[in-house]
Amino acid sequence: MKNKTALIFGVTGQDGAYLSKLLLSKGYNVHGVKRRGSTLNTYRIDDIYSDPLIKKNKFYLHYGDVTDSISVFNIIKKINPDEVYNLAAQSHVAVSFEIPEYTTNADALGTIRILEAIVRVNKKIKFYQAGSSEMFGKVVEKPQNEKTPFYPRSPYGVAKLYSHWITINYRESYNLFASNGILFNHESPLRGETFVTKKIVKGLCKIKLKKQKKLILGNLYSKRDWGHARDYVEAIWKILQHKKPDDFVICTGKQYSIKQFINLVAKQLKLKLFWKGKGINEKAYDQNDKLIIECNKKYLRPSEVDTLQGDYSKAKKQLKWKPKININSLIKDMISYELKLLKR
Ligand code: NAP
Ligand code: G4F
């Protein structure tokens, strides 16, 4: 049987890197779409990329942008892949309040550009849409599953909800194999630097090594259901291998507050933290009463998602998927990567 070909929009991101490696390990030809920037953005995939003109490999990169219909159409037409994974997004919730129109263009309209290209080029191409637990927003029930009504709380969440429904609409209208993952927060050593887990792990590692004095955060009390990106890209792939297109919640079912996450990281780093104060004035000190963590309202959002906790029963039953990496192993992985970098 011929090897499958996958096309990944958002290949340079956290999930793009893990998914590329997974698909290559399964024998796929992997094509990725990267954006042109004034600085290089391929550090997460540099280890698997070598110029095909120099060395024949099965990993190819193309310049494109999901806000540019021409590039989206041309790439899909040229590659005519078996599977398209749409991971491309302005993925930072807080930033989506500052650039709402761009976020909508990339995260909502980007999806319809890809779906339209698939309809015009080849309706047999399977499509995965990277949906988010942010769509549950101000949650109306706990835990959240595929039947939970949505209530997004940010331009990002609203844009992702458009993509969720347009994926279902194209599935029903054109009989496409188009599926949504509704993924809860997932992290890894490759997580973007401004997301809270990475910021905490990096900040506390630097404080431990005396390379940074303090860490400044926002809301310490929101709760998230955090998994490992390596587990979640396995689920993404399984969603497209399922016998029929469908929508799946992917999560761990466990939740922790930001403060609990900090305490777990500090424990692994053998940093003793003493918490004082409440709300935005809550602060953490070390055993010498030196200030290590404080909060600033700069990092608060106009509207917050207070709690997220998923139920992955459907994925467990139908995809035979469950998370393998727990929160402490995730933190261990993130810390060891960070310490290695810092000690280099
Ligand atoms: P990420 O690290 O921020 O990666 C996003 C990717 O999208 C990057 O490759 C980025 O390129 C690319 N991108 C951004 N705007 C683009 C545009 N206009 N055209 C083409 N590419 C563009 O995000 P991630 O954590 O890997 O997440 C992958 C997807 O899953 C995203 O859609 C995200 O919204 C969604 N999601 C993530 C989580 C999570 O917890 N990680 C949970 C649920 C859903 P650059 O490298 O050039 O910036
Ligand atoms: O790490 P975060 O920025 O992730 P958030 O907003 O939950 O979004 C992530 O997960 C979504 C899935 O639910 C994805 F769709 C999305 O693309 C992204 O990957 O913030 C987590 C929590 C928030 O409640 C935030 O207010 O941490 C709180 N927080 C507290 N201090 C902070 C900070 N968040 C950030 N980024 N930076 C802080 O200093």
Short mmCIF file of C-alpha atoms and ligand atoms in Angstrom, two decimals:
data_model
loop_
_atom_site.label_atom_id
_atom_site.label_comp_id
_atom_site.label_asym_id
_atom_site.label_seq_id
_atom_site.Cartn_x
_atom_site.Cartn_y
_atom_site.Cartn_z
CA MET A 1 0.00 0.00 0.00
CA LYS A 2 1.29 3.48 -0.89
CA ASN A 3 2.41 5.72 1.98
CA LYS A 4 -0.12 8.35 2.96
CA THR A 5 0.51 12.06 2.51
CA ALA A 6 -0.43 14.60 5.17
CA LEU A 7 -0.51 18.38 4.96
CA ILE A 8 -0.20 20.35 8.20
CA PHE A 9 -1.16 24.01 8.51
CA GLY A 10 0.57 25.31 11.66
CA VAL A 11 3.52 22.91 11.32
CA THR A 12 5.91 25.24 13.16
CA GLY A 13 3.83 25.27 16.36
CA GLN A 14 3.94 22.96 19.38
CA ASP A 15 1.40 20.45 18.04
CA GLY A 16 2.70 20.75 14.47
CA ALA A 17 6.13 19.56 15.62
CA TYR A 18 4.81 16.59 17.65
CA LEU A 19 2.31 15.61 14.94
CA SER A 20 4.96 15.76 12.18
CA LYS A 21 7.19 13.41 14.17
CA LEU A 22 4.31 11.02 14.83
CA LEU A 23 3.25 10.91 11.17
CA LEU A 24 6.82 10.44 9.94
CA SER A 25 7.18 7.51 12.37
CA LYS A 26 4.08 6.00 10.73
CA GLY A 27 5.60 6.27 7.25
CA TYR A 28 3.67 9.32 6.04
CA ASN A 29 5.02 11.89 3.59
CA VAL A 30 4.59 15.07 5.60
CA HIS A 31 4.11 18.50 4.06
CA GLY A 32 3.96 21.53 6.34
CA VAL A 33 2.91 25.12 5.75
CA LYS A 34 5.11 27.75 7.38
CA ARG A 35 4.70 31.51 7.44
CA ARG A 36 7.32 33.91 6.27
CA GLY A 37 8.67 35.96 9.16
CA SER A 38 11.60 38.31 9.60
CA THR A 39 13.12 35.78 11.97
CA LEU A 40 13.21 32.00 11.57
CA ASN A 41 10.24 30.19 13.11
CA THR A 42 11.24 26.58 12.48
CA TYR A 43 13.20 25.81 15.69
CA ARG A 44 10.65 23.16 16.76
CA ILE A 45 11.04 21.17 13.52
CA ASP A 46 14.68 21.86 12.63
CA ASP A 47 15.63 18.39 13.88
CA ILE A 48 13.42 16.68 11.26
CA TYR A 49 13.95 19.05 8.36
CA SER A 50 16.70 18.86 5.80
CA ASP A 51 16.46 20.49 2.40
CA PRO A 52 15.06 17.86 -0.01
CA LEU A 53 17.45 19.21 -2.67
CA ILE A 54 20.35 18.14 -0.47
CA LYS A 55 18.96 15.03 1.19
CA LYS A 56 15.91 13.04 0.12
CA ASN A 57 13.56 13.02 3.06
CA LYS A 58 9.81 12.79 3.52
CA PHE A 59 9.31 16.13 5.23
CA TYR A 60 8.62 19.16 3.04
CA LEU A 61 7.90 22.80 3.86
CA HIS A 62 5.90 25.35 1.85
CA TYR A 63 5.37 29.04 2.43
CA GLY A 64 1.72 29.92 3.01
CA ASP A 65 -0.74 31.61 5.31
CA VAL A 66 -4.32 30.72 6.20
CA THR A 67 -5.29 34.38 5.75
CA ASP A 68 -4.23 34.08 2.09
CA SER A 69 -6.72 32.02 0.03
CA ILE A 70 -4.38 31.84 -2.94
CA SER A 71 -1.61 30.09 -1.02
CA VAL A 72 -4.10 27.80 0.74
CA PHE A 73 -5.69 26.72 -2.56
CA ASN A 74 -2.41 26.37 -4.45
CA ILE A 75 -0.76 24.23 -1.78
CA ILE A 76 -3.75 21.88 -1.43
CA LYS A 77 -3.98 21.56 -5.23
CA LYS A 78 -0.25 20.90 -5.60
CA ILE A 79 0.03 18.31 -2.81
CA ASN A 80 -3.45 16.74 -3.08
CA PRO A 81 -2.87 15.07 0.32
CA ASP A 82 -4.83 12.22 1.92
CA GLU A 83 -5.20 14.20 5.15
CA VAL A 84 -5.17 17.90 6.05
CA TYR A 85 -4.60 18.98 9.66
CA ASN A 86 -5.58 22.59 10.41
CA LEU A 87 -3.49 23.52 13.45
CA ALA A 88 -2.83 27.07 12.25
CA ALA A 89 -4.09 29.76 14.60
CA GLN A 90 -3.35 32.88 16.54
CA SER A 91 -3.61 30.64 19.57
CA HIS A 92 -3.13 33.04 22.49
CA VAL A 93 -6.41 33.86 24.24
CA ALA A 94 -5.22 37.09 25.90
CA VAL A 95 -3.68 38.34 22.63
CA SER A 96 -6.99 37.69 20.84
CA PHE A 97 -8.48 40.63 22.79
CA GLU A 98 -5.74 42.87 21.39
CA ILE A 99 -5.90 41.66 17.77
CA PRO A 100 -9.50 40.42 17.49
CA GLU A 101 -9.92 41.03 13.78
CA TYR A 102 -6.72 39.25 12.81
CA THR A 103 -7.56 36.39 15.20
CA THR A 104 -10.95 36.01 13.53
CA ASN A 105 -9.41 36.10 10.07
CA ALA A 106 -6.88 33.36 10.86
CA ASP A 107 -8.83 31.20 13.33
CA ALA A 108 -12.31 31.38 11.77
CA LEU A 109 -11.96 32.34 8.11
CA GLY A 110 -8.72 30.36 7.75
CA THR A 111 -10.77 27.20 8.27
CA ILE A 112 -13.31 27.98 5.56
CA ARG A 113 -10.50 28.80 3.13
CA ILE A 114 -9.08 25.31 3.67
CA LEU A 115 -12.49 23.61 3.51
CA GLU A 116 -13.40 25.41 0.27
CA ALA A 117 -10.08 24.40 -1.29
CA ILE A 118 -10.73 20.76 -0.32
CA VAL A 119 -14.21 20.87 -1.88
CA ARG A 120 -12.78 22.29 -5.12
CA VAL A 121 -9.65 20.09 -5.32
CA ASN A 122 -10.69 16.68 -3.98
CA LYS A 123 -13.63 15.85 -1.70
CA LYS A 124 -11.87 12.65 -0.57
CA ILE A 125 -9.24 14.60 1.40
CA LYS A 126 -9.82 14.08 5.14
CA PHE A 127 -9.82 17.21 7.31
CA TYR A 128 -9.00 17.76 10.99
CA GLN A 129 -9.94 21.03 12.74
CA ALA A 130 -8.08 22.00 15.92
CA GLY A 131 -10.97 22.97 18.17
CA SER A 132 -10.54 24.10 21.74
CA SER A 133 -12.02 23.74 25.22
CA GLU A 134 -12.03 27.57 25.16
CA MET A 135 -15.30 27.14 23.24
CA PHE A 136 -16.88 25.92 26.52
CA GLY A 137 -15.74 29.20 28.11
CA LYS A 138 -18.13 30.09 30.90
CA VAL A 139 -18.95 26.42 31.39
CA VAL A 140 -22.59 25.43 31.71
CA GLU A 141 -21.85 21.96 33.10
CA LYS A 142 -19.00 19.98 34.66
CA PRO A 143 -17.21 18.05 33.28
CA GLN A 144 -17.51 19.11 29.64
CA ASN A 145 -18.18 16.55 26.90
CA GLU A 146 -19.18 16.62 23.21
CA LYS A 147 -22.80 17.43 24.12
CA THR A 148 -22.03 20.35 26.48
CA PRO A 149 -23.36 23.66 25.09
CA PHE A 150 -20.69 26.20 24.17
CA TYR A 151 -20.25 29.65 25.75
CA PRO A 152 -16.99 31.19 24.44
CA ARG A 153 -15.44 34.06 26.39
CA SER A 154 -12.89 35.58 24.01
CA PRO A 155 -12.45 36.53 20.34
CA TYR A 156 -10.29 33.39 20.13
CA GLY A 157 -13.04 31.18 21.57
CA VAL A 158 -15.68 32.69 19.29
CA ALA A 159 -13.47 32.25 16.19
CA LYS A 160 -12.80 28.61 17.12
CA LEU A 161 -16.52 28.05 17.54
CA TYR A 162 -17.13 29.33 13.99
CA SER A 163 -14.52 26.84 12.77
CA HIS A 164 -16.15 24.04 14.74
CA TRP A 165 -19.56 24.64 13.15
CA ILE A 166 -18.30 25.31 9.62
CA THR A 167 -16.43 21.99 9.78
CA ILE A 168 -19.69 20.24 10.73
CA ASN A 169 -21.56 22.19 8.04
CA TYR A 170 -19.11 21.15 5.29
CA ARG A 171 -19.23 17.55 6.53
CA GLU A 172 -23.03 17.54 6.23
CA SER A 173 -23.28 19.67 3.06
CA TYR A 174 -20.55 18.08 0.95
CA ASN A 175 -20.16 14.71 2.64
CA LEU A 176 -16.54 15.51 3.58
CA PHE A 177 -14.57 13.45 6.08
CA ALA A 178 -14.20 16.53 8.30
CA SER A 179 -13.74 16.13 12.06
CA ASN A 180 -13.28 18.40 15.06
CA GLY A 181 -11.02 17.74 17.99
CA ILE A 182 -12.09 19.68 21.09
CA LEU A 183 -8.76 19.68 22.85
CA PHE A 184 -8.22 20.85 26.39
CA ASN A 185 -4.96 22.60 27.32
CA HIS A 186 -1.90 20.57 26.42
CA GLU A 187 1.64 21.51 27.15
CA SER A 188 5.19 20.25 26.58
CA PRO A 189 8.78 21.45 26.47
CA LEU A 190 7.86 22.95 23.06
CA ARG A 191 4.99 25.06 24.43
CA GLY A 192 5.05 28.75 23.42
CA GLU A 193 6.93 30.94 25.89
CA THR A 194 3.95 33.13 26.87
CA PHE A 195 1.52 30.38 27.93
CA VAL A 196 1.22 30.05 31.67
CA THR A 197 2.77 26.59 32.20
CA LYS A 198 5.88 27.40 30.17
CA LYS A 199 6.18 30.80 31.84
CA ILE A 200 6.00 29.18 35.30
CA VAL A 201 8.42 26.34 34.52
CA LYS A 202 10.94 28.62 32.81
CA GLY A 203 10.62 31.33 35.47
CA LEU A 204 11.04 28.98 38.44
CA CYS A 205 13.95 27.15 36.78
CA LYS A 206 15.71 30.49 36.24
CA ILE A 207 14.97 31.53 39.84
CA LYS A 208 16.37 28.21 41.06
CA LEU A 209 19.57 28.84 39.08
CA LYS A 210 19.65 32.48 40.26
CA LYS A 211 19.27 33.77 36.69
CA GLN A 212 15.99 35.61 37.43
CA LYS A 213 14.70 37.35 40.55
CA LYS A 214 10.92 37.07 40.33
CA LEU A 215 8.04 35.86 38.22
CA ILE A 216 5.02 38.07 37.44
CA LEU A 217 1.71 36.36 36.65
CA GLY A 218 -2.01 37.16 36.39
CA ASN A 219 -4.95 35.15 37.72
CA LEU A 220 -3.71 32.37 40.05
CA TYR A 221 -7.12 30.84 40.66
CA SER A 222 -8.40 29.72 37.25
CA LYS A 223 -8.39 25.95 36.78
CA ARG A 224 -7.28 23.99 33.75
CA ASP A 225 -7.26 20.36 32.60
CA TRP A 226 -3.65 20.02 31.41
CA GLY A 227 -2.30 17.13 29.33
CA HIS A 228 0.86 16.44 27.32
CA ALA A 229 0.98 17.42 23.62
CA ARG A 230 2.63 14.08 22.77
CA ASP A 231 -0.49 12.21 23.96
CA TYR A 232 -2.83 14.66 22.24
CA VAL A 233 -1.33 14.43 18.73
CA GLU A 234 -1.91 10.66 18.93
CA ALA A 235 -5.60 11.47 19.50
CA ILE A 236 -5.59 13.96 16.60
CA TRP A 237 -4.27 11.25 14.27
CA LYS A 238 -6.77 8.69 15.60
CA ILE A 239 -9.66 11.09 14.93
CA LEU A 240 -8.81 11.00 11.21
CA GLN A 241 -8.37 7.20 11.19
CA HIS A 242 -11.81 6.62 12.75
CA LYS A 243 -14.39 4.85 10.59
CA LYS A 244 -16.50 7.99 10.27
CA PRO A 245 -15.97 11.73 10.68
CA ASP A 246 -16.99 12.94 14.12
CA ASP A 247 -16.14 15.32 16.97
CA PHE A 248 -14.17 14.32 20.07
CA VAL A 249 -13.24 15.86 23.41
CA ILE A 250 -9.60 15.18 24.29
CA CYS A 251 -8.51 15.85 27.89
CA THR A 252 -7.28 14.18 31.06
CA GLY A 253 -10.39 14.65 33.23
CA LYS A 254 -8.27 16.20 36.02
CA GLN A 255 -7.99 19.88 36.84
CA TYR A 256 -5.57 22.06 38.80
CA SER A 257 -5.46 25.79 39.53
CA ILE A 258 -2.54 27.92 38.36
CA LYS A 259 -1.43 28.13 42.00
CA GLN A 260 -1.51 24.34 42.36
CA PHE A 261 0.54 24.04 39.14
CA ILE A 262 3.12 26.47 40.58
CA ASN A 263 3.32 24.43 43.79
CA LEU A 264 3.86 21.19 41.82
CA VAL A 265 6.69 22.77 39.80
CA ALA A 266 8.27 24.28 42.93
CA LYS A 267 8.12 20.89 44.69
CA GLN A 268 10.00 19.16 41.83
CA LEU A 269 12.60 21.96 41.86
CA LYS A 270 12.89 21.69 45.69
CA LEU A 271 11.97 25.38 46.01
CA LYS A 272 10.08 26.14 49.24
CA LEU A 273 7.29 28.67 48.64
CA PHE A 274 5.42 30.64 51.32
CA TRP A 275 2.20 32.25 50.10
CA LYS A 276 0.86 35.49 51.62
CA GLY A 277 -2.05 37.78 50.68
CA LYS A 278 -5.13 37.24 48.55
CA GLY A 279 -6.31 37.88 44.97
CA ILE A 280 -4.14 40.14 42.87
CA ASN A 281 -2.09 40.85 46.03
CA GLU A 282 -1.16 37.23 46.64
CA LYS A 283 2.61 36.71 46.60
CA ALA A 284 5.04 33.83 47.09
CA TYR A 285 8.29 34.14 49.08
CA ASP A 286 11.25 31.79 49.52
CA GLN A 287 12.56 30.56 52.90
CA ASN A 288 14.64 33.76 53.23
CA ASP A 289 11.45 35.84 52.81
CA LYS A 290 12.60 36.95 49.35
CA LEU A 291 9.76 37.76 46.94
CA ILE A 292 9.62 35.18 44.11
CA ILE A 293 6.13 35.48 42.61
CA GLU A 294 3.73 38.39 42.38
CA CYS A 295 0.64 39.19 40.30
CA ASN A 296 -0.07 42.12 38.04
CA LYS A 297 -3.38 43.10 36.53
CA LYS A 298 -1.63 43.54 33.16
CA TYR A 299 -2.02 39.75 32.82
CA LEU A 300 -5.73 39.64 33.68
CA ARG A 301 -8.16 39.19 30.76
CA PRO A 302 -11.30 41.26 30.04
CA SER A 303 -13.26 38.04 30.61
CA GLU A 304 -11.79 34.87 32.10
CA VAL A 305 -12.50 31.17 31.69
CA ASP A 306 -12.52 30.16 35.35
CA THR A 307 -12.68 26.41 35.11
CA LEU A 308 -12.18 23.69 32.50
CA GLN A 309 -12.38 19.97 33.10
CA GLY A 310 -13.19 17.50 30.34
CA ASP A 311 -14.67 14.04 29.97
CA TYR A 312 -12.90 11.88 27.37
CA SER A 313 -15.24 8.85 27.60
CA LYS A 314 -16.24 9.06 23.93
CA ALA A 315 -12.61 9.10 22.71
CA LYS A 316 -11.81 6.24 25.10
CA LYS A 317 -14.67 4.11 23.81
CA GLN A 318 -14.56 4.90 20.10
CA LEU A 319 -10.91 5.78 19.44
CA LYS A 320 -9.37 3.59 22.18
CA TRP A 321 -7.50 6.71 23.29
CA LYS A 322 -6.58 7.76 26.80
CA PRO A 323 -3.89 10.07 28.17
CA LYS A 324 -0.71 8.30 29.28
CA ILE A 325 1.29 11.20 30.75
CA ASN A 326 0.14 12.65 34.09
CA ILE A 327 0.70 16.18 35.36
CA ASN A 328 3.85 15.34 37.34
CA SER A 329 5.47 13.59 34.36
CA LEU A 330 4.51 16.55 32.15
CA ILE A 331 6.15 18.95 34.60
CA LYS A 332 9.23 16.71 34.88
CA ASP A 333 9.60 16.72 31.08
CA MET A 334 9.23 20.51 30.91
CA ILE A 335 11.68 21.11 33.78
CA SER A 336 14.36 18.81 32.44
CA TYR A 337 14.22 20.47 29.00
CA GLU A 338 14.43 23.94 30.56
CA LEU A 339 17.30 23.10 32.93
CA LYS A 340 19.27 21.52 30.09
CA LEU A 341 18.87 24.71 28.03
CA LEU A 342 19.76 26.99 30.95
CA LYS A 343 22.85 25.00 31.96
CA ARG A 344 24.16 24.88 28.39
P1 NAP B 1 0.97 27.24 18.51
O1 NAP B 1 2.19 26.64 19.11
O2 NAP B 1 0.63 28.64 18.79
O3 NAP B 1 1.07 27.03 16.92
C1 NAP B 1 0.23 27.69 16.04
C2 NAP B 1 0.73 27.47 14.62
O4 NAP B 1 -0.11 28.20 13.72
C3 NAP B 1 2.16 27.98 14.37
O5 NAP B 1 2.79 27.13 13.46
C4 NAP B 1 1.92 29.34 13.73
O6 NAP B 1 2.98 29.78 12.92
C5 NAP B 1 0.72 28.98 12.88
N1 NAP B 1 -0.02 30.15 12.40
C6 NAP B 1 -0.48 31.20 13.12
N2 NAP B 1 -1.13 32.07 12.30
C7 NAP B 1 -1.05 31.54 11.07
C8 NAP B 1 -1.50 31.96 9.79
N3 NAP B 1 -2.16 33.11 9.62
N4 NAP B 1 -1.27 31.17 8.71
C9 NAP B 1 -0.60 30.00 8.86
N5 NAP B 1 -0.12 29.55 10.04
C10 NAP B 1 -0.36 30.32 11.12
O7 NAP B 1 -0.32 26.37 18.89
P2 NAP B 1 -0.41 24.84 19.39
O8 NAP B 1 -0.38 24.85 20.86
O9 NAP B 1 0.53 24.01 18.63
O10 NAP B 1 -1.91 24.51 18.98
C11 NAP B 1 -2.21 24.00 17.69
C12 NAP B 1 -3.66 24.31 17.36
O11 NAP B 1 -4.50 23.72 18.34
C13 NAP B 1 -4.01 25.79 17.35
O12 NAP B 1 -5.00 25.99 16.37
C14 NAP B 1 -4.60 26.04 18.71
O13 NAP B 1 -5.50 27.14 18.68
C15 NAP B 1 -5.32 24.73 18.95
N6 NAP B 1 -5.45 24.32 20.36
C16 NAP B 1 -4.35 24.30 21.17
C17 NAP B 1 -4.50 23.85 22.48
C18 NAP B 1 -3.32 23.81 23.41
O14 NAP B 1 -3.55 23.70 24.64
N7 NAP B 1 -2.09 23.81 22.92
C19 NAP B 1 -5.75 23.41 22.95
C20 NAP B 1 -6.83 23.44 22.08
C21 NAP B 1 -6.66 23.88 20.77
P3 NAP B 1 4.23 30.64 13.54
O15 NAP B 1 5.16 29.60 14.12
O16 NAP B 1 4.77 31.32 12.35
O17 NAP B 1 3.66 31.55 14.57
O1 G4F B 2 -1.74 29.26 29.43
P1 G4F B 2 -2.88 30.12 29.06
O2 G4F B 2 -2.56 31.37 28.32
O3 G4F B 2 -3.90 29.20 28.28
P2 G4F B 2 -5.45 29.34 27.92
O4 G4F B 2 -5.90 30.75 27.97
O5 G4F B 2 -6.19 28.37 28.77
O6 G4F B 2 -5.47 28.88 26.40
C1 G4F B 2 -4.74 27.74 25.96
O7 G4F B 2 -5.57 26.60 26.05
C2 G4F B 2 -6.72 26.62 25.18
C3 G4F B 2 -7.49 25.32 25.44
O8 G4F B 2 -8.42 25.53 26.46
C4 G4F B 2 -6.22 26.72 23.75
F1 G4F B 2 -7.28 26.66 22.89
C5 G4F B 2 -5.45 28.00 23.56
O9 G4F B 2 -4.94 28.06 22.23
C6 G4F B 2 -4.27 28.02 24.54
O10 G4F B 2 -3.39 26.98 24.15
O11 G4F B 2 -3.68 30.57 30.35
C7 G4F B 2 -4.19 29.62 31.26
C8 G4F B 2 -4.72 30.35 32.50
C9 G4F B 2 -5.68 31.50 32.20
O12 G4F B 2 -6.75 31.43 33.09
C10 G4F B 2 -4.86 32.75 32.48
O13 G4F B 2 -5.63 33.87 32.91
O14 G4F B 2 -3.60 30.93 33.18
C11 G4F B 2 -3.96 32.25 33.58
N1 G4F B 2 -2.71 33.03 33.75
C12 G4F B 2 -2.29 33.55 34.93
N2 G4F B 2 -1.15 34.24 34.74
C13 G4F B 2 -1.85 33.37 32.80
C14 G4F B 2 -0.86 34.13 33.42
N3 G4F B 2 -1.81 33.08 31.47
C15 G4F B 2 -0.76 33.55 30.75
N4 G4F B 2 -0.69 33.25 29.43
N5 G4F B 2 0.22 34.33 31.32
C16 G4F B 2 0.21 34.65 32.65
O15 G4F B 2 1.10 35.34 33.14
#
